[in-house]
Coordinates of C-alpha atoms in Angstrom, one line a residue:
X1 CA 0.0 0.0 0.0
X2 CA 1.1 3.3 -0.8
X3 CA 2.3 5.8 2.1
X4 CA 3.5 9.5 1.8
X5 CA 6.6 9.9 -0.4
X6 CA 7.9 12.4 -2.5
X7 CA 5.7 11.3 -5.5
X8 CA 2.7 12.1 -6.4
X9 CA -0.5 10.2 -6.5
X10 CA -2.9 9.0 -9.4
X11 CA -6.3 8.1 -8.8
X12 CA -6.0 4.2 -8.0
X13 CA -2.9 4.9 -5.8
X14 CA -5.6 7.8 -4.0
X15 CA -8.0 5.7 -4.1
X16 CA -6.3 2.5 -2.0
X17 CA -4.7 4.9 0.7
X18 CA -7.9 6.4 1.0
X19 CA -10.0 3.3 1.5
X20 CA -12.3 4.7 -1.2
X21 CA -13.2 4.0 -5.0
X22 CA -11.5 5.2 -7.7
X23 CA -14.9 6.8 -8.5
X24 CA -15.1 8.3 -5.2
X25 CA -11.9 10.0 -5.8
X26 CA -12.5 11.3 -9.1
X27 CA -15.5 12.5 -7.7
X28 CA -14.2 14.2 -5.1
X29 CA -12.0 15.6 -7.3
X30 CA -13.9 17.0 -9.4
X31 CA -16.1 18.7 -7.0
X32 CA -13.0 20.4 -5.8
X33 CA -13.1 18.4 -2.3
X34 CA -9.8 16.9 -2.9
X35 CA -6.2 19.2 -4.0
X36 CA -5.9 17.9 -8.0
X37 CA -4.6 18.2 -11.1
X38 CA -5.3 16.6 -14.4
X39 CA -2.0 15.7 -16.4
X40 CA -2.7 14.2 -20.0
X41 CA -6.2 13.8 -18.6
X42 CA -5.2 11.6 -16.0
X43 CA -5.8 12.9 -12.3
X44 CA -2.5 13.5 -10.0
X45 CA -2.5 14.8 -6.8
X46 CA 0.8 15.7 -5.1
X47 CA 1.5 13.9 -1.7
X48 CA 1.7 17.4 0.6
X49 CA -1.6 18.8 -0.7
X50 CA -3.1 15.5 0.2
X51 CA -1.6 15.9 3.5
X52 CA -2.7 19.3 4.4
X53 CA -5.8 18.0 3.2
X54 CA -5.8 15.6 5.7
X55 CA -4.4 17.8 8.4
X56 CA -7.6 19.8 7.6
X57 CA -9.6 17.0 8.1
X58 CA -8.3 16.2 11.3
X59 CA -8.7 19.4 12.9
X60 CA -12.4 19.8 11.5
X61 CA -13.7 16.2 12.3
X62 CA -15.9 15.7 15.5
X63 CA -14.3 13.1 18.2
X64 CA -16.6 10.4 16.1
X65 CA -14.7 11.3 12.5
X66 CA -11.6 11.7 14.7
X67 CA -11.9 7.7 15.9
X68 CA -12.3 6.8 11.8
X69 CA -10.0 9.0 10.8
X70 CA -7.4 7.2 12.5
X71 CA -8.8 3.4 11.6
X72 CA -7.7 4.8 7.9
X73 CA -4.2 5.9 8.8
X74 CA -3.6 2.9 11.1
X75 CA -3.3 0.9 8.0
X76 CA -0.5 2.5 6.9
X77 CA 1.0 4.1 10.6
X78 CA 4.6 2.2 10.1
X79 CA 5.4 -0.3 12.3
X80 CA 7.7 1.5 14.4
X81 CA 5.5 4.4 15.2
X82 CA 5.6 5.2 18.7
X83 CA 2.6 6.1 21.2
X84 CA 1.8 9.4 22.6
X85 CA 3.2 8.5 26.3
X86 CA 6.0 7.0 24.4
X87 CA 7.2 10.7 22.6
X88 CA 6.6 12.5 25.6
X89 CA 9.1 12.3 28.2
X90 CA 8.2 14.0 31.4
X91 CA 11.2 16.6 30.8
X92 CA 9.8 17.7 27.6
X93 CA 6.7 19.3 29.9
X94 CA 7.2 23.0 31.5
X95 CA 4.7 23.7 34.1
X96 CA 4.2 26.1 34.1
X97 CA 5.9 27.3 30.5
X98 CA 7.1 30.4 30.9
X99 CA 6.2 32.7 28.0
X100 CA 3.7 35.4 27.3
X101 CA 3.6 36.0 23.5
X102 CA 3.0 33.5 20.4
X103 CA 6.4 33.9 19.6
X104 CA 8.2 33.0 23.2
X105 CA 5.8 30.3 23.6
X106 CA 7.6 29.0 20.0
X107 CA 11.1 29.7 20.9
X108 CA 10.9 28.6 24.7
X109 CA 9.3 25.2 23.6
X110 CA 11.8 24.8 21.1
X111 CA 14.3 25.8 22.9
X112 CA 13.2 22.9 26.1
X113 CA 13.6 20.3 23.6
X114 CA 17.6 21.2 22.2
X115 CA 18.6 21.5 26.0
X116 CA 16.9 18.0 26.0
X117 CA 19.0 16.8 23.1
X118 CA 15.5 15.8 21.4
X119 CA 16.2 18.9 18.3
X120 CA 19.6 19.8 16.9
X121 CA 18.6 23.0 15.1
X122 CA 15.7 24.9 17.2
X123 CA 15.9 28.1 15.1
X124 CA 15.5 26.3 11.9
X125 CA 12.6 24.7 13.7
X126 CA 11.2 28.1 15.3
X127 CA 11.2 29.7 11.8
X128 CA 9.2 26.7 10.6
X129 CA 6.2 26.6 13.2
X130 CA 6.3 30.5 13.0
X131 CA 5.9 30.0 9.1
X132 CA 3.1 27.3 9.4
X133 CA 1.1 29.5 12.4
X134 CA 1.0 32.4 9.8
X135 CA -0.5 30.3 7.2
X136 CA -2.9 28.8 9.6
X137 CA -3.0 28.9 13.1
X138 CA -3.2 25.7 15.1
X139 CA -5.0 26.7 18.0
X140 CA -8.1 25.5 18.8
X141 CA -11.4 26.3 20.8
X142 CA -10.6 24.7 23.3
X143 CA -7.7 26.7 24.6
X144 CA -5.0 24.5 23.0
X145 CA -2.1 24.5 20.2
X146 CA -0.8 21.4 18.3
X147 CA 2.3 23.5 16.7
X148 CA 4.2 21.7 13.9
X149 CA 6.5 22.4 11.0
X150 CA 4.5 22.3 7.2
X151 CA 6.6 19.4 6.6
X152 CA 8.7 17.7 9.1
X153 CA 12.1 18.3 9.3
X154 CA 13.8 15.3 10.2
X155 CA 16.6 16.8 10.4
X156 CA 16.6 18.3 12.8
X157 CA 16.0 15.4 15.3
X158 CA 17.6 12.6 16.3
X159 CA 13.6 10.6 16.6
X160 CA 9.9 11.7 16.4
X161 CA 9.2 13.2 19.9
X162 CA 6.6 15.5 21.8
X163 CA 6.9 18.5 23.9
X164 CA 4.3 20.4 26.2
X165 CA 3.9 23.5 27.4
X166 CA 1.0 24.7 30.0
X167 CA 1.2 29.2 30.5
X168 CA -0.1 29.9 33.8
X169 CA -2.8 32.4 31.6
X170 CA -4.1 33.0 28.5
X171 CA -2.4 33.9 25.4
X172 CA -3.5 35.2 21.8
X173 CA -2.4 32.6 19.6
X174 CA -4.9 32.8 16.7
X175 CA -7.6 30.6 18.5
X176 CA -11.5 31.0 16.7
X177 CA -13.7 33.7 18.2
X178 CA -10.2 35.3 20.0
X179 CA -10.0 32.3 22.6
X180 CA -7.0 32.4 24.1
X181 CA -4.7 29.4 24.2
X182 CA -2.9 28.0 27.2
X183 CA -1.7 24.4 26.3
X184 CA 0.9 23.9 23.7
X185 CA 1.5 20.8 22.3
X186 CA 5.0 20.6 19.8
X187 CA 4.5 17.5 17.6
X188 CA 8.0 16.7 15.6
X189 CA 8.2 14.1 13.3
X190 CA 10.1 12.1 10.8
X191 CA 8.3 12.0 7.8
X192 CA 4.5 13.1 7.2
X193 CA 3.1 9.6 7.6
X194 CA 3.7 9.7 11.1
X195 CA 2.9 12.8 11.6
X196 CA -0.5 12.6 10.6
X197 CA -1.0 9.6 12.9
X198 CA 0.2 11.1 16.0
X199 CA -1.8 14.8 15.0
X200 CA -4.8 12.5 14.6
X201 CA -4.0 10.3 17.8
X202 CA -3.4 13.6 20.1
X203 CA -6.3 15.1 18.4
X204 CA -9.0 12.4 19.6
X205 CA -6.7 13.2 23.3
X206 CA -7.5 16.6 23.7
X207 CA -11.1 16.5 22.3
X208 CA -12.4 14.3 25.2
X209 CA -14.4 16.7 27.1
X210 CA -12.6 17.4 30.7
X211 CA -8.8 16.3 29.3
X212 CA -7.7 20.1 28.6
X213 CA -9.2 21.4 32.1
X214 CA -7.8 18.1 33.8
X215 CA -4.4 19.0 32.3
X216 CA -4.7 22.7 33.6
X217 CA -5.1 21.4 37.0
X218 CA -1.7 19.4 36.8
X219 CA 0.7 20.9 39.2
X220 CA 3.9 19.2 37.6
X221 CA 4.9 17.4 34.7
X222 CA 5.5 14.1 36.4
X223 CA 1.7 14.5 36.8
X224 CA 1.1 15.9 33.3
X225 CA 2.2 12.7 31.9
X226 CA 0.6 10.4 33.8
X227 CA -2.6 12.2 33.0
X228 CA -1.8 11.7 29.2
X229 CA -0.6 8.0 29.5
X230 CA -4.1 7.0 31.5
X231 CA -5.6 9.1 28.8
X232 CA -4.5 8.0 25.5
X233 CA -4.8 4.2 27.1
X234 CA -8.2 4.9 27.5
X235 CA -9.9 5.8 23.8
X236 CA -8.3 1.8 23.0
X237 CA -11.0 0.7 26.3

């Protein structure tokens, strides 16, 4: 089965990854609900439009779409793909994260995970969340942030890994309706594949109904992440 790479797909290649019809696709296509192009006639659609497109998904599906959305990428989440407790070590969490803007919130996050020896180049990786938050914001309604690079940059890593940040108030990061954001998640991965499994994995996380204010209520991060452990164990129950 076909998996994110560097070339583009046609319409059966879509359609398999997809767990649709070739009709489907097309059709989806050409009602503009999928990024394409027709080449010769035939339908191609490049690999990191599909994956924005799915990124999309993600962060407009309800918990329900959220739980199918990532039956479809299981099939192709690579073996080696680690869990959400697993890419969070307890000393990627700051509790409280000092910062007060959307840009120290970027830089002091990034900058937790190079002291860690998790990231080798933090600026490069700074410049690329601040990049992808002016394109499109990440924050969500619920008062939290699932910042990310457009496209991973492995690297700039040794392995795929997690950081957290939790303010102590508040900040304007872009949120819908001006709702200020207060949990920051840093998702860094190797390849978009991955990436799309975990964004889909931590999004189901933070979408169950008392996670984000249970979180808030964490005095430490030895307590932080054995909230998100218990957590995360429990949408497989």
């Amino acid at each position: 089965m076909q998996t994110m790479s560097d070339e583009d797909f046609d319409l059966q290649s879509l359609a398999t990854y997809l767990h649709l019809t070739p009709a489907q696709v097309e059709r989806m296509a050409n009602r503009e609900q999928l990024p394409g192009r027709r080449v010769g006639g035939q339908w191609k659609f490049s690999t990191s439009e599909i994956h924005h497109w799915w990124e999309d998904r993600i962060g407009l599906s309800t918990p329900t779409e959220l739980e199918q959305v990532e039956r479809v990428l299981d099939t192709t989440r690579p073996a080696d793909t680690p869990g959400i407790a697993a890419l969070l070590q307890p000393a990627a969490i700051a509790i409280p994260l000092q910062a007060r803007t959307r840009n120290s919130v970027i830089e002091r996050i990034c900058a937790l995970s190079a002291d860690l020896g998790l990231m080798w180049e933090p600026d490069k990786m700074v410049e690329a969340i601040k990049n992808r938050e002016s394109l499109h914001p990440t924050a969500l309604e619920n008062g939290v942030a699932l910042l990310h690079p457009r496209r991973p940059i492995p690297s700039s890593m040794n392995e795929p890994f997690l950081a957290l940040g939790v303010t102590s108030s508040g900040i304007p990061f872009g949120g819908p309706r001006g709702v200020l954001t207060d949990i920051f998640f840093l998702i860094a991965s190797s390849d978009e594949q991955r990436h799309l499994c975990v964004l889909a994995r931590l999004s189901r996380l933070i979408g169950v109904p008392d996670f984000p204010d249970r979180l808030r209520a964490c005095e430490d991060n030895r307590a932080a992440w054995t909230l998100i452990r218990d957590a995360d164990a429990k949408l497989d129950g």
